[in-house]
XYZ file of N, CA and C in Angstrom:
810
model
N 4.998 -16.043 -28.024
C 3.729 -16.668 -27.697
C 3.186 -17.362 -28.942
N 2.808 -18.416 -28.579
C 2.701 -19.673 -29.912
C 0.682 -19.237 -30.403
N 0.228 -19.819 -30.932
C -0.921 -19.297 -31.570
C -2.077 -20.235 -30.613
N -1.098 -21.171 -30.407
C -2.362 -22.573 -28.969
C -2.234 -21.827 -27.874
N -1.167 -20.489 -27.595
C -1.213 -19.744 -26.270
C 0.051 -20.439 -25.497
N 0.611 -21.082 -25.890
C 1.948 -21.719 -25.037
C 2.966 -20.620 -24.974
N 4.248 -20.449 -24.106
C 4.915 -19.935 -24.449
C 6.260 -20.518 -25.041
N 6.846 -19.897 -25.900
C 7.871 -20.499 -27.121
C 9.595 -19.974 -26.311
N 10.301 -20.858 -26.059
C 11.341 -19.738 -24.722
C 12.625 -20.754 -25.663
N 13.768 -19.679 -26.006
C 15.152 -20.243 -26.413
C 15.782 -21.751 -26.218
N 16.228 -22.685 -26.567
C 16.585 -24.369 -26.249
C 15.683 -24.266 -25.026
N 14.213 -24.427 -24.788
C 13.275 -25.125 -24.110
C 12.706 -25.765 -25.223
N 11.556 -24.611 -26.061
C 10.357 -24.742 -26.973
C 9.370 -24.232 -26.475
N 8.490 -25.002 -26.643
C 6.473 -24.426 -26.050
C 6.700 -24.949 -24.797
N 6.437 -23.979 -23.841
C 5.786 -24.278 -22.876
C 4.554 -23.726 -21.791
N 3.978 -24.635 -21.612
C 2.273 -24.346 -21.093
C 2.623 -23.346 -20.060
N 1.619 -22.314 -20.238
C 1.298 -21.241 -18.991
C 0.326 -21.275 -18.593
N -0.380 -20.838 -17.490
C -1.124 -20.171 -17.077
C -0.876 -18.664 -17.370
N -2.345 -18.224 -17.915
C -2.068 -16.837 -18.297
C -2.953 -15.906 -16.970
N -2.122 -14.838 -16.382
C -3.200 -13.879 -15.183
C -4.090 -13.336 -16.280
N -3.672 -12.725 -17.589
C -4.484 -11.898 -18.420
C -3.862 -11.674 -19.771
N -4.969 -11.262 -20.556
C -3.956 -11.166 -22.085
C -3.004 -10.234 -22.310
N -2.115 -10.560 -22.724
C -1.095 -9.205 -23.165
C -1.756 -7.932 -23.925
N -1.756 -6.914 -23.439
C -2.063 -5.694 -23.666
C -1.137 -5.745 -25.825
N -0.279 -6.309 -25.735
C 0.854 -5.148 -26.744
C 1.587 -6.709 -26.938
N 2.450 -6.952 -28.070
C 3.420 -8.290 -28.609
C 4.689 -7.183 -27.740
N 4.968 -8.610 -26.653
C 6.145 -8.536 -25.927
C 7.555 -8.065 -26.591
N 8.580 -6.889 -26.081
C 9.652 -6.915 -26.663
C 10.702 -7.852 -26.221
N 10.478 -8.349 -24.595
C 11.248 -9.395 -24.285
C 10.190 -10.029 -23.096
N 11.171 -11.064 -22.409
C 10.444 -12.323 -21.879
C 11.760 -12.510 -20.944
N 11.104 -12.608 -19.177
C 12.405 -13.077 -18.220
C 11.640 -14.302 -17.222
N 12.313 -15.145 -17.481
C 11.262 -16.240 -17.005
C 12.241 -16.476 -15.073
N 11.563 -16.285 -13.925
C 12.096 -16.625 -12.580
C 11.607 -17.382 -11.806
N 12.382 -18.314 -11.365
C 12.143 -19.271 -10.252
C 12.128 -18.421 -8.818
N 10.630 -18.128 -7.886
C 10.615 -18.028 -6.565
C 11.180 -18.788 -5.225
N 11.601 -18.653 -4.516
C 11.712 -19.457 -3.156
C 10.569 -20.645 -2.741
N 9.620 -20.103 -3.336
C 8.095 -20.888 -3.093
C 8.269 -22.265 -4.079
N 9.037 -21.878 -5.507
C 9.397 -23.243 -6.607
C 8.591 -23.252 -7.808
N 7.877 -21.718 -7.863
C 7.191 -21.291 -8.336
C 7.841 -20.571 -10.012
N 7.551 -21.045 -10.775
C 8.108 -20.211 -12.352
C 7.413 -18.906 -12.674
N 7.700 -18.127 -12.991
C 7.090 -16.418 -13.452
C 7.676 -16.503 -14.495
N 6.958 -16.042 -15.840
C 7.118 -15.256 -17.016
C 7.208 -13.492 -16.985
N 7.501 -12.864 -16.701
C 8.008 -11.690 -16.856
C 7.924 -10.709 -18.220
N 6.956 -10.160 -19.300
C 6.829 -9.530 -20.382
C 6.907 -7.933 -20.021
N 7.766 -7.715 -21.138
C 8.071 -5.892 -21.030
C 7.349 -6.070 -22.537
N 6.351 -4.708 -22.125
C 5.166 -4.481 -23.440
C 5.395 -2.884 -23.369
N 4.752 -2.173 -24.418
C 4.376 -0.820 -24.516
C 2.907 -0.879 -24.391
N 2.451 0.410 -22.897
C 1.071 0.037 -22.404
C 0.894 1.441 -22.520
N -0.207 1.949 -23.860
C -0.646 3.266 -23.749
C -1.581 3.855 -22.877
N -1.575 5.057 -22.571
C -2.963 5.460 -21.478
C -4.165 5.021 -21.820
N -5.097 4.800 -20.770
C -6.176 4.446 -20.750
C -6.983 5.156 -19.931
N -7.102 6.295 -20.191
C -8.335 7.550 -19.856
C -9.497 6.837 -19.755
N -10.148 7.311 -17.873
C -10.949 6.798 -17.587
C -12.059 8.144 -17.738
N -13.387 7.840 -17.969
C -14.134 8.989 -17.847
C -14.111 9.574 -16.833
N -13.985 11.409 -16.787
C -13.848 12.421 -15.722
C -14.281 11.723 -14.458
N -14.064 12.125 -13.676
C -14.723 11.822 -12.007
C -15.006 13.647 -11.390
N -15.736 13.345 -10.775
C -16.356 14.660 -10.092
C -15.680 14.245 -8.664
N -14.775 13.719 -8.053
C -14.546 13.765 -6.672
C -12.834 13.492 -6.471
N -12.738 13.991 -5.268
C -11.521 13.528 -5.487
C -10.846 13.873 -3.343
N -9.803 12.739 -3.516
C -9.786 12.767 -2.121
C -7.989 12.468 -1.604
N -8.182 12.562 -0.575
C -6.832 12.246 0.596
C -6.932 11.124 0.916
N -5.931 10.634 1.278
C -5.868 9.116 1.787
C -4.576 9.247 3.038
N -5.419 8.893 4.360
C -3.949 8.724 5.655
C -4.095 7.434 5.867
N -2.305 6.780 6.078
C -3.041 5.516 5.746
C -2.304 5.434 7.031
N -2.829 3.996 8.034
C -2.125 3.710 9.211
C -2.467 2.420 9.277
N -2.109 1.637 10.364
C -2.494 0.353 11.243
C -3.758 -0.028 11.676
N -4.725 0.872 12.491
C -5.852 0.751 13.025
C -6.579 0.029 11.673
N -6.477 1.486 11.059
C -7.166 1.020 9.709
C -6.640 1.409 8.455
N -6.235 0.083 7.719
C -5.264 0.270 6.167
C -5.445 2.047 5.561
N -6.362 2.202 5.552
C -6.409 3.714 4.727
C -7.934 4.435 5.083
N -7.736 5.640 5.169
C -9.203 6.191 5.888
C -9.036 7.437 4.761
N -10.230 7.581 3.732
C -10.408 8.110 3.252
C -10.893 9.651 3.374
N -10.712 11.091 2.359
C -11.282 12.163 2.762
C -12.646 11.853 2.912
N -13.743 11.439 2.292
C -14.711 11.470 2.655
C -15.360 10.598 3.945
N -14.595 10.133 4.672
C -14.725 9.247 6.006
C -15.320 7.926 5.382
N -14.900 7.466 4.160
C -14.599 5.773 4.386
C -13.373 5.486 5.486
N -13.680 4.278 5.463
C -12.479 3.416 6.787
C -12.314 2.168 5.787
N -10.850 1.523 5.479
C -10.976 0.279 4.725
C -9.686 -0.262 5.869
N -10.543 -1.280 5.985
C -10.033 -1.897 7.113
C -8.577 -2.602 6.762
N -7.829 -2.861 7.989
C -7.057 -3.671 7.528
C -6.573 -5.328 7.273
N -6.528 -6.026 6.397
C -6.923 -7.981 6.527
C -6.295 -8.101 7.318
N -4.487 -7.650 7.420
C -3.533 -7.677 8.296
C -3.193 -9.692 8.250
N -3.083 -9.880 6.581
C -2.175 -11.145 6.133
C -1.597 -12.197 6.916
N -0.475 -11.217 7.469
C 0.912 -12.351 8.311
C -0.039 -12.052 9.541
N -0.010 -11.243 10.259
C -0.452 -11.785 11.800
C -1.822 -13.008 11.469
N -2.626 -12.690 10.283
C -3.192 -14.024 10.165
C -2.820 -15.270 9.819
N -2.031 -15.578 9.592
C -1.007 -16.554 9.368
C 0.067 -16.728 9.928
N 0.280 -16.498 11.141
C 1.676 -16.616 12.098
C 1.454 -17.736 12.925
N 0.079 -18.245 12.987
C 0.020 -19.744 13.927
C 0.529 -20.787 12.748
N 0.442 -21.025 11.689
C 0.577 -21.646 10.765
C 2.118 -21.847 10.743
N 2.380 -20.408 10.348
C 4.142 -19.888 9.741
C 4.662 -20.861 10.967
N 4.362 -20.115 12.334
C 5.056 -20.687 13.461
C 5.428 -21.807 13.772
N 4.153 -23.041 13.212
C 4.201 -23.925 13.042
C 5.551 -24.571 11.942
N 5.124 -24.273 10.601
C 5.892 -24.488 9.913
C 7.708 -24.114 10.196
N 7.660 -23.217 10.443
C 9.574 -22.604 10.721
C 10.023 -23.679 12.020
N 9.039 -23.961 12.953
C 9.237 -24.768 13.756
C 9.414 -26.109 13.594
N 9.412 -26.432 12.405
C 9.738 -27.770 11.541
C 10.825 -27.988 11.444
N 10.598 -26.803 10.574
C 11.991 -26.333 9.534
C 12.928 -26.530 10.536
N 13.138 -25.858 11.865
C 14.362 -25.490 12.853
C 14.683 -26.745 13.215
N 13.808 -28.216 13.251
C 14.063 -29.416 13.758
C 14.826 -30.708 12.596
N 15.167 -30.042 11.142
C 15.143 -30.821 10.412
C 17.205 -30.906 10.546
N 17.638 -31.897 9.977
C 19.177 -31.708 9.878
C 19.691 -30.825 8.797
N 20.491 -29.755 9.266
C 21.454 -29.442 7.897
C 21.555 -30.035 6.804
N 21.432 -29.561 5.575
C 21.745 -29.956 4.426
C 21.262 -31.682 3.956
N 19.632 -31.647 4.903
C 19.070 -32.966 4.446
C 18.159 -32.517 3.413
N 17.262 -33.972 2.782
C 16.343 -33.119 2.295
C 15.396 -32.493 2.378
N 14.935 -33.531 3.723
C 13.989 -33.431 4.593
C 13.487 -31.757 4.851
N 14.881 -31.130 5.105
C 14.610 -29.775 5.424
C 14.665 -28.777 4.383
N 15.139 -29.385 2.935
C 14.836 -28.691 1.954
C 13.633 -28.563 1.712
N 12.261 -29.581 2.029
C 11.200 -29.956 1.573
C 10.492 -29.007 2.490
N 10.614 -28.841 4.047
C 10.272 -27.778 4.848
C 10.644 -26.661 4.858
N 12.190 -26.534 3.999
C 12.153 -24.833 3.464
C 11.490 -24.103 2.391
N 10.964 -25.274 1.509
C 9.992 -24.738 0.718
C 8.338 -24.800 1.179
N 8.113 -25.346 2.256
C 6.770 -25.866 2.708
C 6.549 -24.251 3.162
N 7.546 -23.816 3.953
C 7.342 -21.987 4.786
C 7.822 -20.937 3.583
N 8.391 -21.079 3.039
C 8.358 -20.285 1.467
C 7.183 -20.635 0.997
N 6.192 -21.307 0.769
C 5.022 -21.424 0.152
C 3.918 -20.211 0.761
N 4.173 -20.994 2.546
C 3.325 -19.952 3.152
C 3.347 -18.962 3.015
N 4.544 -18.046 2.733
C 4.948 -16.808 2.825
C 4.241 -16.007 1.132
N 4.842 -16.779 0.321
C 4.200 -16.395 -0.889
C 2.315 -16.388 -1.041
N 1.907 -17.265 0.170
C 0.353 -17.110 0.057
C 0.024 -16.098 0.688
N 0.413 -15.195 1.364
C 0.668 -14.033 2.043
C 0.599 -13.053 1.591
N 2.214 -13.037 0.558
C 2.119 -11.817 0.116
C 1.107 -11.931 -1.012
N 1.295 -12.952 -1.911
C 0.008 -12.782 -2.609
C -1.477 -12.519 -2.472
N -1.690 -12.896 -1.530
C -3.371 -12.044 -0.884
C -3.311 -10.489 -0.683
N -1.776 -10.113 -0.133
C -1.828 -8.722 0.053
C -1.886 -7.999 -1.095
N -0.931 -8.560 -2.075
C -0.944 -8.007 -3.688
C -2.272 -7.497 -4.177
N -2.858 -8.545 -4.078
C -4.367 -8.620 -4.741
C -4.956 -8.085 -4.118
N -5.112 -7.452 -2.979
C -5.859 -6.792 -1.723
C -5.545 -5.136 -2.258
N -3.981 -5.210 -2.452
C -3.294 -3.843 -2.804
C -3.933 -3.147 -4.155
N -4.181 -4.158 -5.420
C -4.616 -3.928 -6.872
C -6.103 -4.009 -6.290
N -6.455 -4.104 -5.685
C -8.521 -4.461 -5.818
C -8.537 -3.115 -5.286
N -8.090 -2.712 -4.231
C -8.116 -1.119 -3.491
C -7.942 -0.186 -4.251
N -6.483 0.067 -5.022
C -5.889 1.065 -5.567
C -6.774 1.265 -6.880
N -7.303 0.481 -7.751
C -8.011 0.397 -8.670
C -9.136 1.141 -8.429
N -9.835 0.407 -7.329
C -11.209 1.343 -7.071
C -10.688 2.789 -6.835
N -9.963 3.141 -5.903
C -10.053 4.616 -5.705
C -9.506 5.842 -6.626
N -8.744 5.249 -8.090
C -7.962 5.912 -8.514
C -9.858 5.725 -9.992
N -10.183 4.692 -9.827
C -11.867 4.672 -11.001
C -12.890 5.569 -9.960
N -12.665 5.924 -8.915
C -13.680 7.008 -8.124
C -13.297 8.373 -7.996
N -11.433 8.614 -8.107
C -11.262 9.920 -7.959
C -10.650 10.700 -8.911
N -10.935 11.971 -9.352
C -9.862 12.076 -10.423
C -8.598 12.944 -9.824
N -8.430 12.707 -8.675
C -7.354 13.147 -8.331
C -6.931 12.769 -6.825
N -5.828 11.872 -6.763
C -5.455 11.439 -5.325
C -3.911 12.191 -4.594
N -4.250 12.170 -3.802
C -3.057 12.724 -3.084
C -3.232 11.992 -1.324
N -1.984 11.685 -1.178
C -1.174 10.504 -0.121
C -0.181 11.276 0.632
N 0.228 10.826 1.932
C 0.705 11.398 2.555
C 2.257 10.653 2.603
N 3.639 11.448 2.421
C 4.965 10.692 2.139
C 5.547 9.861 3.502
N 4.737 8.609 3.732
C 5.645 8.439 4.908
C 6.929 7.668 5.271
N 7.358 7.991 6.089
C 8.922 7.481 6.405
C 8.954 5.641 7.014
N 8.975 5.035 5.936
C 8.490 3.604 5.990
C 9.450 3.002 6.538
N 10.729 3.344 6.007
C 11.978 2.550 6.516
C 12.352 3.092 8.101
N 11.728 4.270 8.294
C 11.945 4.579 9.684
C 11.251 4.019 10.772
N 10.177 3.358 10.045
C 8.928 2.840 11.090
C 9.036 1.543 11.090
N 9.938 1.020 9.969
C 10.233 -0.458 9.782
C 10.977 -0.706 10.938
N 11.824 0.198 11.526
C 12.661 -0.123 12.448
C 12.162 0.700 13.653
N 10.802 0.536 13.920
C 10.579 0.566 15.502
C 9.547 -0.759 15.958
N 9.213 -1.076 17.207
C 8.160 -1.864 17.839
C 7.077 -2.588 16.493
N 7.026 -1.414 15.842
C 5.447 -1.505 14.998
C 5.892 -1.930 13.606
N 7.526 -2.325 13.644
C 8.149 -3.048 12.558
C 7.210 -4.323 11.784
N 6.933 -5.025 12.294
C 6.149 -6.009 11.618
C 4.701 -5.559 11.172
N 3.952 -5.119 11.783
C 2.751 -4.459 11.388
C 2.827 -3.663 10.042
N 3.850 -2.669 10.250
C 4.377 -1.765 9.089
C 4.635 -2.538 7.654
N 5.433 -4.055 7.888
C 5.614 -4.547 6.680
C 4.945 -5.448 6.063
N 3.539 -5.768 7.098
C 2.382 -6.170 6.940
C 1.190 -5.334 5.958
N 1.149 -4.059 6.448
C 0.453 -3.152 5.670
C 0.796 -2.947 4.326
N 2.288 -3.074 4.286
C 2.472 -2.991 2.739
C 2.256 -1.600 2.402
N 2.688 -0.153 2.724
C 1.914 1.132 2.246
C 2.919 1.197 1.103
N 4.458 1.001 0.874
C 5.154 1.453 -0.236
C 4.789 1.443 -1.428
N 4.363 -0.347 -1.346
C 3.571 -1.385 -2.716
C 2.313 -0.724 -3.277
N 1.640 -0.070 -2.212
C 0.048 0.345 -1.940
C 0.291 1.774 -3.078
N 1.165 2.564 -2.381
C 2.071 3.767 -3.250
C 1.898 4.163 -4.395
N 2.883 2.731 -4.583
C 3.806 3.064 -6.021
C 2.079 2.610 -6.908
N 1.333 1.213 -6.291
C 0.237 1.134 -7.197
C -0.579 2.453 -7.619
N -0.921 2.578 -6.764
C -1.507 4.598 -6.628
C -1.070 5.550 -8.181
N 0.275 5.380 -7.827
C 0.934 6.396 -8.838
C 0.757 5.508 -9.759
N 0.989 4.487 -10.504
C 1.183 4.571 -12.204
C -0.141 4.212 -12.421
N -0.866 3.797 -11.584
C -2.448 3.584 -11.992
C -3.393 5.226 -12.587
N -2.402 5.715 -11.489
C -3.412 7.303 -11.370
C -2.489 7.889 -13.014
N -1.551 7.726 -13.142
C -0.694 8.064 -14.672
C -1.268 7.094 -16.081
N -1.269 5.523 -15.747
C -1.818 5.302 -17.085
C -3.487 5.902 -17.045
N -4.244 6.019 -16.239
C -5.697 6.146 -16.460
C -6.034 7.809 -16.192
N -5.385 8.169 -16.638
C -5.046 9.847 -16.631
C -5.302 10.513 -15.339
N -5.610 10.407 -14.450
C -5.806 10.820 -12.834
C -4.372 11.424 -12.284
N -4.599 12.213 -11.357
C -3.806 13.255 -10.660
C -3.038 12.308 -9.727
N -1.995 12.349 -9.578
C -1.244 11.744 -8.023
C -0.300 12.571 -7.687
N -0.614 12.290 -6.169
C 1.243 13.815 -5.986
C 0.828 13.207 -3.728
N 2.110 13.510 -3.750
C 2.217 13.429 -1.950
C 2.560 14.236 -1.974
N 2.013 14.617 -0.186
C 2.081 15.444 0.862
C 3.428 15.276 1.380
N 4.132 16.175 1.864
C 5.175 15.947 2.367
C 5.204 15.537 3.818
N 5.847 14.848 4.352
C 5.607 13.700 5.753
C 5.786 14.460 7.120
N 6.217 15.555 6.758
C 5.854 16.735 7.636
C 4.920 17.543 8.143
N 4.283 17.215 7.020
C 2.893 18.059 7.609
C 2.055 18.284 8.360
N 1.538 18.425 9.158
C 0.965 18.108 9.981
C -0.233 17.819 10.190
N -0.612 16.459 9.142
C -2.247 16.072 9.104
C -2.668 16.039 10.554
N -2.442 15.530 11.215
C -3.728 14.806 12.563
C -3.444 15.672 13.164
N -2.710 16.843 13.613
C -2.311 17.606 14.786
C -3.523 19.094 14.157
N -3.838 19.343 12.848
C -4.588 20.105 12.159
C -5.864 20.581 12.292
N -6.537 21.504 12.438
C -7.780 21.662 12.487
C -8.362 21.714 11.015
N -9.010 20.797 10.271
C -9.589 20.693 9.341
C -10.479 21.907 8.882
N -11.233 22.152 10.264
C -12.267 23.457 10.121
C -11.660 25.002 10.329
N -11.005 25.069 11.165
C -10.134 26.206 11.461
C -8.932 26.489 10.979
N -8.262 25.788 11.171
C -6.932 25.601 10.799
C -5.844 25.761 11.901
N -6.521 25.503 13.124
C -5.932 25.463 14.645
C -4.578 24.360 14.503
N -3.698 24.460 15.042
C -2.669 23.409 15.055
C -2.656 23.222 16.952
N -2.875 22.160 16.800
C -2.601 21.769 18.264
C -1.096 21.575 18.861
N -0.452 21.614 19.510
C 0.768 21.646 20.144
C 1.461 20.366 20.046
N 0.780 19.349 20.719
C 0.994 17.945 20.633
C -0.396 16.634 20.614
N 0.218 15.951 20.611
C -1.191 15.106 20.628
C -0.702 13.342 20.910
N -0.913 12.875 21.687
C -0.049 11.210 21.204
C -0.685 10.567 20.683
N -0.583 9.117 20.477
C -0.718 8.288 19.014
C -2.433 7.841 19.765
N -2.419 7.431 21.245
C -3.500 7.035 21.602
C -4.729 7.794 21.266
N -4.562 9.229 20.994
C -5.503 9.869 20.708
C -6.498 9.833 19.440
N -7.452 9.245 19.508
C -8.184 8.585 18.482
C -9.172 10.056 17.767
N -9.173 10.578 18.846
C -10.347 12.036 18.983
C -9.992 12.539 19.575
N -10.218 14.288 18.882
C -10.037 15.144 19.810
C -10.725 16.609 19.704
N -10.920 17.828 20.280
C -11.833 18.459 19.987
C -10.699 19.699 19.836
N -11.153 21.030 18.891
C -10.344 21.998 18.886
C -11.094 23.050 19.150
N -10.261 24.287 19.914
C -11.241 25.411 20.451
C -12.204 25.937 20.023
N -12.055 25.765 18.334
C -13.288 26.186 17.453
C -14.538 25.602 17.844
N -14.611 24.319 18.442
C -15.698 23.360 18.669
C -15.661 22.431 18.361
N -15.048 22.038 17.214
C -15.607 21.125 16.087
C -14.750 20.070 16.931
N -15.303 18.656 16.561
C -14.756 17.010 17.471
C -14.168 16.759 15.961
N -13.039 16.284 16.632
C -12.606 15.439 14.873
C -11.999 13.782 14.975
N -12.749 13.026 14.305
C -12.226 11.700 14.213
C -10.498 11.917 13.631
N -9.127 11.923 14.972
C -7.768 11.988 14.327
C -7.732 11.273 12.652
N -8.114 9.837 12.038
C -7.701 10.018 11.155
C -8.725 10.452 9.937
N -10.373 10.895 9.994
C -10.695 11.154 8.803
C -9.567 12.988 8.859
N -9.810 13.465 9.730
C -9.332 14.532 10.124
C -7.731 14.842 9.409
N -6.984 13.852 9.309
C -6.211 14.258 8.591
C -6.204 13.665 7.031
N -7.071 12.873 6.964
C -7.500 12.507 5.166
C -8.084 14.070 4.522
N -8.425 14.442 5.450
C -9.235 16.166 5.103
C -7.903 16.933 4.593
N -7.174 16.736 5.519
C -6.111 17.659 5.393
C -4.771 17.614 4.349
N -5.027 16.359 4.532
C -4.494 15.720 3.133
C -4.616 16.168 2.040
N -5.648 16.007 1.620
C -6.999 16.791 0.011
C -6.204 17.932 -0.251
N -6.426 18.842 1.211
C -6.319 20.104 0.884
C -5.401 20.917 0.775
N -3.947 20.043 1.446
C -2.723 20.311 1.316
C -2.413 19.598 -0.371
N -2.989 19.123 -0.771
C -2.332 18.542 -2.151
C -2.991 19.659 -2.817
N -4.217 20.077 -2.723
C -4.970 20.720 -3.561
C -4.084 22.289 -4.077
N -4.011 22.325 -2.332
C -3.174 23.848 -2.110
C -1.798 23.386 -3.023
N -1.171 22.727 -2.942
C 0.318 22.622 -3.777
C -0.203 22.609 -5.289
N -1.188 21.602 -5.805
C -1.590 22.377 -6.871
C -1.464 23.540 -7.761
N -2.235 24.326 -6.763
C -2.908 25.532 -7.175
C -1.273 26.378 -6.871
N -0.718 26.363 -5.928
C 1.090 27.310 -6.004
C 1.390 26.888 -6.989
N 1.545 25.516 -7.672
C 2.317 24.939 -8.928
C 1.724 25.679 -10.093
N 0.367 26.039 -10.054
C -0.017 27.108 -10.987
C 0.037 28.346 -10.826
N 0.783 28.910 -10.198
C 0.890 30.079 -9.914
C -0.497 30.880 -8.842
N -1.293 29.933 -8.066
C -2.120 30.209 -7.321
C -1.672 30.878 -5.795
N -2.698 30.869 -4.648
C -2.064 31.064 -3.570
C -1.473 29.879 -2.531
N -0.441 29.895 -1.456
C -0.504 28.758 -0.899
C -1.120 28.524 0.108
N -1.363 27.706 0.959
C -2.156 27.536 1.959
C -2.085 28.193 3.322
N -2.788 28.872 3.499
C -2.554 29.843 5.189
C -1.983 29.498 5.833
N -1.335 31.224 6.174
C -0.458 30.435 7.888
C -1.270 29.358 8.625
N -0.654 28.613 9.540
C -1.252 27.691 10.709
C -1.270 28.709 12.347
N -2.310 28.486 12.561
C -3.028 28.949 14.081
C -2.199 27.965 15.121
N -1.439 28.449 16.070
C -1.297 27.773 16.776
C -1.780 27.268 18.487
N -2.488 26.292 18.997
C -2.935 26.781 19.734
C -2.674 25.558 21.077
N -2.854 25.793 22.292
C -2.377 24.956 22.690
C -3.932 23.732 23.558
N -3.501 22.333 23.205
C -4.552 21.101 23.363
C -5.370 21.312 24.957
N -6.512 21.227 24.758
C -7.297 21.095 26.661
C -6.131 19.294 27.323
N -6.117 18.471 26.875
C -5.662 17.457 27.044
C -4.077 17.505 27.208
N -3.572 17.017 28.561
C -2.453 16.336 28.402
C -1.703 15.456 27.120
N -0.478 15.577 26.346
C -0.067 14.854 25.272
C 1.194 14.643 25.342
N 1.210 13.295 24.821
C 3.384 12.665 24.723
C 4.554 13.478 23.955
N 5.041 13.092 23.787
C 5.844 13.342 23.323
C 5.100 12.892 21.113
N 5.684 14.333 20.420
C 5.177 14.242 18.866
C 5.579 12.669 18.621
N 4.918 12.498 17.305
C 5.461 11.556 17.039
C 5.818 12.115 15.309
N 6.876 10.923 14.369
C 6.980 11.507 13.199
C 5.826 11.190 12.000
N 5.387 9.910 12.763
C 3.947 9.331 12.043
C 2.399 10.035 12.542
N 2.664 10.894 13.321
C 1.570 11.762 13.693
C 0.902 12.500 12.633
């Protein structure tokens, strides 16, 4: 990096960037990539020390689904933008170009990058959607815990596109090294567990339940919104693994009991 801010790259020389932000640390190397979109990236590997955020007094579960991107333990709801289905009249448009142009003209080179553009405006809103989220909740909690779900399994049903719309892997991995450089707790639940089927208050396990079930009530009394209901359960299953990892107790047997309501067949995203 030149001292006017250019970057200095092997038989090129200086060349002008746009910078997202200043380098934390003097780069040990530099990988410069061309996107599908026609787009250039600079690429810097730095050494980035922790950055301890002051304590937080709260700390929560996160179930994340479709209805709504992520529903927090304390019953936030953060909705979902849901990117590509907003942009599929467009895309549609565009690929529908693309499909009319001749083989190996240029014409259709110019329309394979016109729908590579779109696509990159896409994921890039989601990116930035993903870092504006994960940021806030990891500067509000000092300790998060997520539920492990089986992404590639859900990639390949009906709800395939939705699933790779949401983006939860990306959402994830942000979670974890955010919650590691800024000293905060991260750890998942194992994808077994049985958040939504759970009695938060009791600890009733219901038998079955299907996906339509938004609400439901357990013999104890208590009504539970299905997903703050398992953001609860979330918390407290991380909390509980915790506390075994310290030699604490683990979390009580489960009550089993059977639903007033007719229910489908389990599901594994339940």
């Amino acid at each position: 990096v030149t001292a006017c801010g250019k970057l200095r790259l092997p038989k090129i020389g200086d060349v002008k960037v746009r910078w997202s932000r200043p380098l934390p640390a003097p780069p040990s190397s530099v990988t410069v990539i061309k996107d599908a979109a026609g787009r250039y990236f600079a690429s810097f590997v730095v050494e980035v020390r922790e950055q301890s955020l002051p304590a937080a007094p709260a700390e929560t579960g996160i179930d994340l689904g479709l209805g709504h991107f992520a529903v927090l333990a304390d019953g936030r709801k953060i909705d979902s933008p849901r990117f590509l289905r907003r942009a599929e009249k467009k895309l549609k448009k565009l690929q529908k170009a693309l499909s009319r142009k001749e083989k190996g003209s240029s014409n259709r080179a110019k329309a394979r990058v016109k729908v590579a553009r779109q696509h990159a405006k896409v994921a890039d809103a989601r990116r930035e959607f993903h870092h504006q989220t994960s940021i806030k909740i990891i500067r509000e909690n000092q300790a998060v815990f997520v539920e492990d779900l089986a992404v590639k399994g859900l990639a390949r049903t009906r709800l395939a596109k939705s699933v790779h719309d949401a983006g939860w892997s990306a959402f994830v991995r942000m979670l974890e090294y955010k919650a590691k450089l800024h000293g905060r707790q991260f750890a998942k639940v194992g994808r077994f567990f049985p958040s939504s089927k759970l009695c938060s208050a009791c600890g009733t396990l219901a038998a079955t339940m299907a996906l339509n079930v938004r609400e439901w009530s357990c013999p104890c009394g208590t009504v539970h919104d299905r997903d703050v209901n398992a953001a609860i359960n979330i918390l407290a299953a991380g909390r509980a693994e915790r506390l075994n990892a310290c030699g604490g107790p683990v979390r009580p047997p489960l009550a089993v009991a059977q639903p007033d309501e007719a229910g489908s067949r389990g599901s594994a995203a339940a």
